[in-house]
Short mmCIF file of C-alpha atoms in Angstrom, two decimals:
data_model
loop_
_atom_site.label_atom_id
_atom_site.label_comp_id
_atom_site.label_asym_id
_atom_site.label_seq_id
_atom_site.Cartn_x
_atom_site.Cartn_y
_atom_site.Cartn_z
CA UNK W 1 -0.12 -0.17 0.15
CA UNK W 2 2.98 2.50 0.64
CA UNK W 3 4.92 1.54 -1.85
CA UNK W 4 2.21 2.14 -4.33
CA UNK W 5 1.57 5.61 -2.86
CA UNK W 6 5.35 6.09 -2.97
CA UNK W 7 5.37 5.35 -6.48
CA UNK W 8 2.54 7.44 -7.51
CA UNK W 9 4.31 10.38 -5.82
CA UNK W 10 7.74 9.56 -7.14
CA UNK W 11 6.20 9.47 -10.87
CA UNK W 12 4.02 12.53 -10.20
CA UNK W 13 6.74 14.62 -8.79
CA UNK W 14 9.67 13.05 -10.86
CA UNK W 15 7.98 13.03 -14.32
CA UNK W 16 8.52 16.38 -15.44
CA UNK W 17 12.08 16.36 -14.47
CA UNK W 18 12.37 13.48 -16.59
CA UNK W 19 11.28 15.46 -19.51
CA UNK W 20 13.54 18.37 -18.54
CA UNK W 21 16.59 15.83 -18.33
CA UNK W 22 15.69 14.76 -21.69
CA UNK W 23 15.45 17.92 -23.24
CA UNK W 24 18.59 18.88 -21.54
CA UNK W 25 20.39 15.78 -22.98
CA UNK W 26 19.43 16.53 -26.37
CA UNK W 27 20.14 20.17 -25.77
CA UNK W 28 23.76 19.43 -25.25
CA UNK W 29 24.50 16.88 -27.95
CA UNK W 30 23.28 19.81 -30.23
CA UNK W 31 25.77 22.14 -28.75
CA UNK W 32 23.08 24.19 -26.88
CA UNK W 33 23.19 25.36 -23.17
CA UNK W 34 19.75 23.99 -22.43
CA UNK W 35 17.04 25.34 -20.05
CA UNK W 36 17.96 23.00 -17.12
CA UNK W 37 16.16 20.00 -16.08
CA UNK W 38 13.36 21.97 -14.12
CA UNK W 39 11.86 23.81 -16.99
CA UNK W 40 9.18 21.82 -17.56
CA UNK W 41 8.25 22.15 -13.58
CA UNK W 42 8.57 26.11 -14.31
CA UNK W 43 6.31 25.95 -17.49
CA UNK W 44 3.62 23.89 -15.65
CA UNK W 45 3.89 26.25 -12.49
CA UNK W 46 3.31 29.26 -15.05
CA UNK W 47 0.52 27.48 -17.02
CA UNK W 48 -1.51 26.53 -13.62
CA UNK W 49 -1.81 30.32 -13.24
CA UNK W 50 -2.98 31.24 -16.55
CA UNK W 51 -6.53 31.77 -17.43
CA UNK W 52 -8.55 28.68 -18.34
CA UNK W 53 -10.23 28.95 -21.94
CA UNK W 54 -12.85 26.60 -23.52
CA UNK W 55 -13.43 27.59 -27.19
CA UNK W 56 -17.01 28.13 -28.23
CA UNK W 57 -18.72 24.88 -29.09
CA UNK W 58 -17.07 22.77 -27.06
CA UNK W 59 -18.54 20.19 -24.85
CA UNK W 60 -17.69 17.57 -21.93
CA UNK W 61 -15.36 15.64 -24.03
CA UNK W 62 -13.17 18.45 -24.34
CA UNK W 63 -13.27 19.06 -20.73
CA UNK W 64 -12.96 15.90 -19.61
CA UNK W 65 -10.12 14.50 -21.75
CA UNK W 66 -7.31 16.20 -19.70
CA UNK W 67 -8.68 14.55 -16.48
CA UNK W 68 -8.99 11.19 -17.69
CA UNK W 69 -5.72 11.11 -19.37
CA UNK W 70 -4.27 12.05 -15.86
CA UNK W 71 -6.50 9.85 -13.83
CA UNK W 72 -5.50 6.92 -16.10
CA UNK W 73 -1.75 7.57 -15.93
CA UNK W 74 -2.10 8.01 -12.03
CA UNK W 75 -3.60 4.55 -11.68
CA UNK W 76 -0.94 2.80 -13.96
CA UNK W 77 1.52 4.35 -12.18
CA UNK W 78 0.06 2.99 -8.85
CA UNK W 79 0.10 -0.62 -10.14
CA UNK W 80 2.45 -1.04 -12.36
CA UNK W 81 5.75 -2.90 -11.02
CA UNK W 82 7.98 -0.16 -10.55
CA UNK W 83 9.39 -0.24 -7.05
CA UNK W 84 7.25 -2.56 -5.43
CA UNK W 85 5.35 -6.10 -6.83
CA UNK W 86 2.56 -5.85 -4.09
CA UNK W 87 0.02 -3.84 -5.55
CA UNK W 88 -3.42 -3.05 -3.38
CA UNK W 89 -4.76 -3.00 -6.65
CA UNK W 90 -3.31 -6.49 -7.51
CA UNK W 91 -6.43 -7.28 -9.96
CA UNK W 92 -5.54 -3.87 -11.85
CA UNK W 93 -1.68 -4.94 -12.11
CA UNK W 94 -3.05 -7.07 -15.17
CA UNK W 95 -1.07 -6.37 -18.59
CA UNK W 96 -4.58 -6.11 -20.31
CA UNK W 97 -5.85 -3.69 -17.70
CA UNK W 98 -2.80 -1.42 -18.03
CA UNK W 99 -2.76 -1.40 -21.85
CA UNK W 100 -6.60 -0.94 -21.65
CA UNK W 101 -5.88 2.31 -19.17
CA UNK W 102 -3.04 3.17 -21.37
CA UNK W 103 -5.54 3.37 -24.25
CA UNK W 104 -8.48 4.85 -22.44
CA UNK W 105 -6.27 7.92 -21.97
CA UNK W 106 -5.24 8.33 -25.28
CA UNK W 107 -8.99 7.81 -26.81
CA UNK W 108 -10.10 10.41 -24.46
CA UNK W 109 -7.57 12.97 -25.85
CA UNK W 110 -8.39 12.34 -29.29
CA UNK W 111 -11.99 12.49 -28.61
CA UNK W 112 -11.15 16.14 -26.76
CA UNK W 113 -9.10 16.85 -30.15
CA UNK W 114 -12.42 16.19 -32.33
CA UNK W 115 -14.50 17.84 -29.89
CA UNK W 116 -12.91 21.25 -31.17
CA UNK W 117 -14.00 20.90 -34.58
CA UNK W 118 -11.05 22.41 -35.76
CA UNK W 119 -8.97 20.73 -38.71
CA UNK W 120 -5.75 20.35 -37.09
CA UNK W 121 -7.79 18.79 -34.06
CA UNK W 122 -9.43 16.01 -36.15
CA UNK W 123 -6.23 15.18 -37.98
CA UNK W 124 -4.11 14.81 -35.12
CA UNK W 125 -6.88 12.81 -33.55
CA UNK W 126 -7.07 10.56 -36.69
CA UNK W 127 -3.37 10.03 -36.49
CA UNK W 128 -3.10 9.23 -32.95
CA UNK W 129 -5.99 6.43 -33.63
CA UNK W 130 -3.88 4.90 -36.72
CA UNK W 131 -0.82 4.89 -34.25
CA UNK W 132 -2.84 3.40 -31.48
CA UNK W 133 -4.36 0.47 -33.51
CA UNK W 134 -0.75 -0.69 -34.07
CA UNK W 135 0.86 0.41 -30.71
CA UNK W 136 -1.77 -1.31 -28.46
CA UNK W 137 -1.57 -4.97 -29.90
CA UNK W 138 2.10 -4.88 -29.66
CA UNK W 139 2.35 -3.91 -26.21
CA UNK W 140 0.15 -6.58 -25.41
CA UNK W 141 1.85 -9.31 -27.45
CA UNK W 142 4.91 -7.94 -26.01
CA UNK W 143 4.39 -8.27 -22.53
CA UNK W 144 2.09 -11.63 -23.44
CA UNK W 145 5.45 -13.29 -24.79
CA UNK W 146 7.05 -12.35 -21.00
CA UNK W 147 4.33 -13.94 -19.25
CA UNK W 148 4.02 -17.28 -20.87
CA UNK W 149 7.24 -18.33 -18.74
CA UNK W 150 5.62 -16.91 -15.52
CA UNK W 151 2.39 -18.32 -16.33
CA UNK W 152 0.38 -15.38 -15.45
CA UNK W 153 -0.39 -11.66 -16.79
CA UNK W 154 -0.40 -9.95 -13.66
CA UNK W 155 2.86 -7.57 -14.12
CA UNK W 156 4.12 -7.79 -10.83
CA UNK W 157 4.51 -11.69 -11.06
CA UNK W 158 6.19 -11.46 -14.30
CA UNK W 159 8.40 -8.91 -12.76
CA UNK W 160 9.13 -10.45 -9.66
CA UNK W 161 10.33 -14.04 -11.42
CA UNK W 162 12.75 -11.95 -13.45
CA UNK W 163 13.95 -10.57 -10.49
CA UNK W 164 14.36 -14.01 -8.87
CA UNK W 165 16.18 -15.48 -12.22
CA UNK W 166 17.99 -12.38 -13.54
CA UNK W 167 19.41 -14.52 -16.03
CA UNK W 168 16.26 -15.67 -17.77
CA UNK W 169 16.15 -12.16 -19.48
CA UNK W 170 18.99 -13.60 -21.76
CA UNK W 171 16.75 -15.25 -24.10
CA UNK W 172 15.57 -14.83 -27.95
CA UNK W 173 12.12 -13.98 -26.42
CA UNK W 174 13.19 -11.43 -24.06
CA UNK W 175 15.41 -9.70 -26.90
CA UNK W 176 12.59 -9.78 -29.26
CA UNK W 177 9.90 -8.20 -26.78
CA UNK W 178 12.26 -5.59 -25.87
CA UNK W 179 12.86 -4.42 -28.90
CA UNK W 180 9.30 -4.11 -30.05
CA UNK W 181 8.56 -2.35 -26.63
CA UNK W 182 11.22 0.35 -27.31
CA UNK W 183 9.69 1.05 -30.68
CA UNK W 184 6.17 1.48 -29.33
CA UNK W 185 7.23 3.21 -26.30
CA UNK W 186 8.65 5.97 -28.72
CA UNK W 187 5.45 6.09 -30.94
CA UNK W 188 2.95 5.87 -27.74
CA UNK W 189 4.86 8.67 -26.19
CA UNK W 190 5.01 10.58 -29.58
CA UNK W 191 8.99 10.64 -29.84
CA UNK W 192 11.27 10.78 -32.92
CA UNK W 193 10.86 8.88 -35.13
CA UNK W 194 7.13 8.79 -34.94
CA UNK W 195 6.29 12.13 -33.89
CA UNK W 196 8.15 15.50 -33.06
CA UNK W 197 7.53 16.77 -29.43
CA UNK W 198 8.88 20.13 -30.39
CA UNK W 199 7.67 20.71 -33.99
CA UNK W 200 5.71 23.71 -34.78
CA UNK W 201 4.57 22.72 -38.02
CA UNK W 202 1.00 21.53 -37.76
CA UNK W 203 0.99 19.60 -40.58
CA UNK W 204 3.59 16.95 -39.37
CA UNK W 205 1.82 16.92 -35.89
CA UNK W 206 0.41 13.74 -34.17
CA UNK W 207 -0.08 14.47 -30.42
CA UNK W 208 0.48 18.05 -30.37
CA UNK W 209 -2.57 18.70 -33.13
CA UNK W 210 -4.75 17.18 -30.44
CA UNK W 211 -3.80 19.75 -27.82
CA UNK W 212 -3.55 22.96 -30.12
CA UNK W 213 -6.81 24.23 -28.43
CA UNK W 214 -6.23 23.39 -24.83
CA UNK W 215 -4.47 26.60 -22.50
CA UNK W 216 -3.89 27.32 -18.97
CA UNK W 217 -4.65 24.78 -16.36
CA UNK W 218 -6.13 22.04 -18.76
CA UNK W 219 -2.67 22.05 -20.98
CA UNK W 220 -0.48 21.64 -17.63
CA UNK W 221 -2.74 18.90 -16.90
CA UNK W 222 -2.00 17.16 -20.30
CA UNK W 223 1.59 17.98 -20.44
CA UNK W 224 2.02 16.45 -16.94
CA UNK W 225 -0.02 13.12 -18.08
CA UNK W 226 2.20 13.01 -20.85
CA UNK W 227 5.29 13.05 -18.85
CA UNK W 228 3.78 10.73 -16.54
CA UNK W 229 2.93 8.15 -19.35
CA UNK W 230 6.68 8.44 -20.87
CA UNK W 231 7.53 7.71 -17.17
CA UNK W 232 5.35 4.78 -16.92
CA UNK W 233 6.33 3.17 -20.16
CA UNK W 234 9.91 3.38 -19.59
CA UNK W 235 9.22 2.06 -15.98
CA UNK W 236 7.15 -0.60 -17.45
CA UNK W 237 10.28 -1.22 -19.68
CA UNK W 238 12.64 -1.26 -16.68
CA UNK W 239 10.39 -3.54 -14.62
CA UNK W 240 10.04 -6.34 -17.20
CA UNK W 241 13.52 -6.26 -18.51
CA UNK W 242 15.68 -5.00 -15.56
CA UNK W 243 13.68 -5.61 -12.38
CA UNK W 244 17.01 -5.55 -10.33
CA UNK W 245 16.53 -3.69 -6.79
CA UNK W 246 12.50 -4.30 -7.24
CA UNK W 247 12.99 -6.72 -4.31
CA UNK W 248 14.85 -4.20 -1.93
CA UNK W 249 13.72 -2.09 0.62
CA UNK W 250 11.10 0.52 -0.42
CA UNK W 251 13.42 3.62 -0.20
CA UNK W 252 16.19 1.79 -2.07
CA UNK W 253 14.00 0.46 -4.66
CA UNK W 254 12.78 3.94 -5.15
CA UNK W 255 16.08 5.26 -5.89
CA UNK W 256 17.20 2.42 -8.05
CA UNK W 257 13.94 2.76 -10.21
CA UNK W 258 14.48 6.64 -10.59
CA UNK W 259 18.18 5.90 -11.54
CA UNK W 260 16.90 3.06 -14.23
CA UNK W 261 14.31 5.34 -15.84
CA UNK W 262 16.74 8.41 -15.71
CA UNK W 263 19.14 6.44 -17.83
CA UNK W 264 16.83 5.07 -20.29
CA UNK W 265 15.34 8.45 -20.95
CA UNK W 266 18.91 9.90 -21.58
CA UNK W 267 19.33 6.99 -24.01
CA UNK W 268 16.22 7.45 -25.80
CA UNK W 269 17.00 11.26 -25.81
CA UNK W 270 20.42 10.67 -27.24
CA UNK W 271 19.31 8.11 -29.83
CA UNK W 272 16.83 10.89 -30.96
CA UNK W 273 19.74 13.23 -32.15
CA UNK W 274 20.65 10.44 -34.30
CA UNK W 275 17.81 9.97 -36.12
CA UNK W 276 15.00 11.93 -38.34
CA UNK W 277 11.15 11.74 -38.17
CA UNK W 278 9.87 9.09 -40.52
CA UNK W 279 7.37 10.03 -43.16
CA UNK W 280 4.05 9.81 -41.73
CA UNK W 281 3.12 7.03 -44.34
CA UNK W 282 6.20 5.00 -43.21
CA UNK W 283 5.09 5.05 -39.55
CA UNK W 284 2.79 1.99 -40.02
CA UNK W 285 5.28 0.03 -41.67
CA UNK W 286 7.80 0.74 -38.52
CA UNK W 287 4.90 -0.21 -36.23
CA UNK W 288 3.75 -3.40 -37.84
CA UNK W 289 7.66 -4.24 -37.85
CA UNK W 290 7.37 -4.12 -34.12
CA UNK W 291 4.36 -5.92 -33.94
CA UNK W 292 5.80 -8.58 -35.88
CA UNK W 293 8.77 -8.47 -33.61
CA UNK W 294 6.16 -9.06 -30.76
CA UNK W 295 4.35 -11.59 -32.54
CA UNK W 296 7.86 -13.59 -33.05
CA UNK W 297 8.43 -13.34 -29.51
CA UNK W 298 5.28 -14.77 -28.85
CA UNK W 299 5.96 -17.73 -31.13
CA UNK W 300 9.54 -18.15 -30.09
CA UNK W 301 8.23 -18.38 -26.29
CA UNK W 302 5.59 -21.27 -27.13
CA UNK W 303 8.65 -23.30 -28.93
CA UNK W 304 11.26 -22.52 -26.32
CA UNK W 305 9.59 -22.01 -22.72
CA UNK W 306 6.92 -24.17 -22.66
CA UNK W 307 6.36 -24.93 -19.11
CA UNK N 1 29.29 6.72 -35.71
CA UNK N 2 30.48 9.96 -38.08
CA UNK N 3 27.67 12.17 -36.54
CA UNK N 4 28.77 11.23 -33.07
CA UNK N 5 32.43 12.18 -33.90
CA UNK N 6 31.14 15.47 -35.15
CA UNK N 7 29.19 16.05 -32.00
CA UNK N 8 32.53 15.42 -29.88
CA UNK N 9 34.48 17.47 -32.10
CA UNK N 10 32.06 20.70 -32.30
CA UNK N 11 31.15 20.55 -28.62
CA UNK N 12 29.26 23.40 -27.21
CA UNK N 13 28.58 26.29 -29.61
CA UNK N 14 26.25 28.34 -27.56
CA UNK N 15 27.76 31.84 -26.80
CA UNK N 16 28.59 32.15 -22.97
CA UNK N 17 25.25 34.17 -21.30
CA UNK N 18 25.59 37.65 -20.93
CA UNK N 19 24.54 39.53 -17.88
CA UNK N 20 20.82 39.45 -16.79
CA UNK N 21 19.13 42.64 -18.04
CA UNK N 22 18.21 45.16 -15.21
CA UNK N 23 14.62 45.97 -14.49
CA UNK N 24 11.64 43.80 -13.28
CA UNK N 25 9.94 41.54 -15.80
CA UNK N 26 6.51 43.49 -17.11
CA UNK N 27 4.30 40.20 -15.89
CA UNK N 28 5.98 38.67 -12.98
CA UNK N 29 3.34 35.74 -12.99
CA UNK N 30 5.20 34.54 -16.32
CA UNK N 31 8.96 34.60 -14.53
CA UNK N 32 10.92 31.78 -15.44
CA UNK N 33 8.88 30.26 -18.64
CA UNK N 34 7.45 32.57 -21.51
CA UNK N 35 6.01 30.37 -24.20
CA UNK N 36 5.49 32.34 -27.63
CA UNK N 37 3.95 32.63 -30.54
CA UNK N 38 5.47 34.32 -33.64
CA UNK N 39 2.94 36.43 -35.82
CA UNK N 40 4.25 37.56 -38.80
CA UNK N 41 1.80 40.70 -39.79
CA UNK N 42 3.71 41.59 -43.02
CA UNK N 43 7.20 41.20 -42.47
CA UNK N 44 9.90 40.95 -45.25
CA UNK N 45 11.25 37.98 -43.33
CA UNK N 46 14.26 39.88 -42.13
CA UNK N 47 13.07 39.59 -38.52
CA UNK N 48 12.08 36.02 -38.92
CA UNK N 49 15.66 35.11 -39.96
CA UNK N 50 16.98 36.51 -36.69
CA UNK N 51 14.13 34.94 -34.62
CA UNK N 52 15.55 31.86 -35.85
CA UNK N 53 19.07 32.65 -35.13
CA UNK N 54 17.69 33.43 -31.07
CA UNK N 55 16.68 30.05 -31.34
CA UNK N 56 19.37 28.45 -32.96
CA UNK N 57 22.30 26.90 -30.83
CA UNK N 58 24.38 30.05 -30.64
CA UNK N 59 22.06 32.51 -28.91
CA UNK N 60 20.01 29.47 -27.58
CA UNK N 61 17.17 31.75 -25.99
CA UNK N 62 15.52 28.51 -24.64
CA UNK N 63 18.16 28.36 -21.92
CA UNK N 64 16.58 31.57 -20.28
CA UNK N 65 12.85 29.79 -20.42
CA UNK N 66 11.75 31.23 -23.73
CA UNK N 67 10.26 28.86 -26.37
CA UNK N 68 8.33 29.02 -29.44
CA UNK N 69 4.95 27.30 -29.32
CA UNK N 70 2.63 26.43 -32.39
CA UNK N 71 -0.64 27.48 -30.90
CA UNK N 72 -1.88 31.01 -29.55
CA UNK N 73 -3.64 29.06 -26.90
CA UNK N 74 -0.16 27.60 -25.65
CA UNK N 75 1.42 31.12 -25.66
CA UNK N 76 2.05 33.69 -23.18
CA UNK N 77 3.70 36.18 -25.54
CA UNK N 78 2.97 37.09 -28.96
CA UNK N 79 6.03 38.12 -31.04
CA UNK N 80 4.82 40.10 -33.71
CA UNK N 81 6.82 41.39 -36.77
CA UNK N 82 6.11 43.79 -39.91
CA UNK N 83 3.94 46.27 -40.41
CA UNK N 84 0.12 45.30 -39.76
CA UNK N 85 -1.05 44.75 -43.41
CA UNK N 86 -5.02 44.97 -44.01
CA UNK N 87 -5.05 41.36 -44.54
CA UNK N 88 -3.60 40.51 -41.24
CA UNK N 89 -5.25 42.76 -39.22
CA UNK N 90 -8.04 40.84 -37.94
CA UNK N 91 -6.05 37.73 -37.96
CA UNK N 92 -3.47 39.24 -35.49
CA UNK N 93 -6.47 40.97 -33.27
CA UNK N 94 -8.16 37.41 -33.33
CA UNK N 95 -4.89 35.84 -32.32
CA UNK N 96 -4.45 38.40 -29.69
CA UNK N 97 -8.11 37.37 -28.11
CA UNK N 98 -7.01 33.64 -28.27
CA UNK N 99 -4.08 33.85 -26.00
CA UNK N 100 -5.32 33.19 -22.29
CA UNK N 101 -4.35 35.89 -20.01
CA UNK N 102 -1.74 37.03 -18.68
CA UNK N 103 -0.38 37.87 -21.72
CA UNK N 104 2.34 39.92 -23.57
CA UNK N 105 2.85 41.51 -27.08
CA UNK N 106 6.58 42.28 -28.34
CA UNK N 107 6.81 44.47 -31.35
CA UNK N 108 9.90 43.34 -32.90
CA UNK N 109 11.78 45.51 -35.45
CA UNK N 110 11.03 48.91 -36.85
CA UNK N 111 8.23 47.72 -39.02
CA UNK N 112 6.38 46.73 -36.30
CA UNK N 113 6.94 49.73 -34.01
CA UNK N 114 5.96 52.45 -36.72
CA UNK N 115 5.66 51.21 -40.08
CA UNK N 116 9.77 51.68 -40.72
CA UNK N 117 9.99 52.04 -44.56
CA UNK N 118 6.36 50.58 -45.03
CA UNK N 119 4.72 53.66 -43.57
CA UNK N 120 1.89 55.20 -45.46
CA UNK N 121 1.94 52.51 -48.07
CA UNK N 122 -1.30 51.73 -49.48
CA UNK N 123 -1.76 48.16 -48.01
CA UNK N 124 -0.81 48.71 -44.63
CA UNK N 125 -3.57 49.48 -41.61
CA UNK N 126 -1.05 50.75 -39.27
CA UNK N 127 2.00 49.59 -36.64
CA UNK N 128 1.35 46.93 -34.28
CA UNK N 129 0.56 49.35 -31.38
CA UNK N 130 -2.56 50.43 -33.44
CA UNK N 131 -4.20 47.32 -33.30
CA UNK N 132 -2.98 45.31 -30.24
CA UNK N 133 -1.76 46.95 -27.18
CA UNK N 134 2.12 46.80 -26.76
CA UNK N 135 4.29 45.83 -23.92
CA UNK N 136 7.90 45.56 -25.17
CA UNK N 137 9.33 46.90 -28.13
CA UNK N 138 12.88 45.99 -30.00
CA UNK N 139 14.21 48.52 -32.56
CA UNK N 140 16.23 47.61 -35.35
CA UNK N 141 15.83 46.75 -38.99
CA UNK N 142 16.13 43.80 -38.42
CA UNK N 143 17.20 43.67 -34.74
CA UNK N 144 20.04 42.24 -33.55
CA UNK N 145 19.77 38.55 -32.27
CA UNK N 146 21.35 39.89 -29.00
CA UNK N 147 18.80 42.54 -28.69
CA UNK N 148 16.09 39.99 -29.28
CA UNK N 149 17.67 37.70 -26.62
CA UNK N 150 17.52 40.52 -24.21
CA UNK N 151 14.09 41.75 -24.48
CA UNK N 152 13.20 37.91 -23.73
CA UNK N 153 15.53 37.59 -20.85
CA UNK N 154 13.71 41.06 -19.64
CA UNK N 155 10.25 38.48 -19.80
CA UNK N 156 11.32 35.54 -18.36
CA UNK N 157 13.60 37.25 -15.74
CA UNK N 158 16.51 34.71 -15.68
#
């Protein structure tokens, strides 16, 4: 119980700093000075002081979307196997439930984007749905491949079993699933090569196009929730493939989790510097490729690890 | 790997930060973070080149908490360049109305301040100050990137 609460607090407070760290890594590699890792926190503080605006003609989907997005991210932060595996919401720590929660947040935001009735809102929503239709099955299959060995789809049990036997990670199943999960993490969090989080060109946007009409506290909620989703997905990756430290005492486990996610985030940001954004019509090919890897992981686990 | 070598060889290209400009920011609620929406109200694109340079690696205005954004709803400041042409007059006014409070307007360049060389031209509706209230002015044709950076730092207070 305390573990789950500590996870939520750490992810809630730490996720803006993770985004700041990733921006700082990118800035340094580009020869810039960078705004410092606390900049997203300053942005959030400033946005909370601003006036909320709901455009004319928008209804409840527009107003509810930021709340649903943040709420689903918080629930996933509470149940995921990040620093502890004994969640009080044990049935919700199921891999299908976590994937469905992430999808619920995405769909809510897409509806909010559609509700504005602007051209870019609808365009962003339709693109996000295209990406999501390929991302969600991949997350499911990749985590499912790992669950076959354990015989349970509970994320906590998968992480606990890998923590008991760390060498079990070194298998073709884990490798295929890891590559697939890395690709979908980049797609789901709207990063290069699928989407560019710092773009100003509406025609190339996916995630940003949906949130163009949000202002003030609503925008702060969305940015915070997006940062939490990024943290949660990186944390899920860390929990499934490198769950070292998850069995330690809680404060130590939290520290190990923070370090792991920071390292993963820095690596992701550094990798982005070396990549260009893919053309939108090439994105489904990339995601279909990651889906294929996840499918191969399931097939491999069937042949190699049938208990 | 070639890119990695290039990154190692180039190192940091950002200029060392000059001392912080004097004076209080006009809007203290925006301290530390100012999101900027750029509006070209009829500029010759000279000012745009300098803006691109301000947010490039050398001057790197992002380190002071200023950032260009894609939507006036996300913005705290409007960065307006050029004299306001008749076609852009209502667009500029509506963009200003779309920005949530508190907001500031920066008139960038001589054209934005007093129409510059385009004064009394038939297609020009007036300077930026004739259409929306202006809080900060940056003189120059085009203004130097150092001056633009200084004006932005005056807003963020960093």
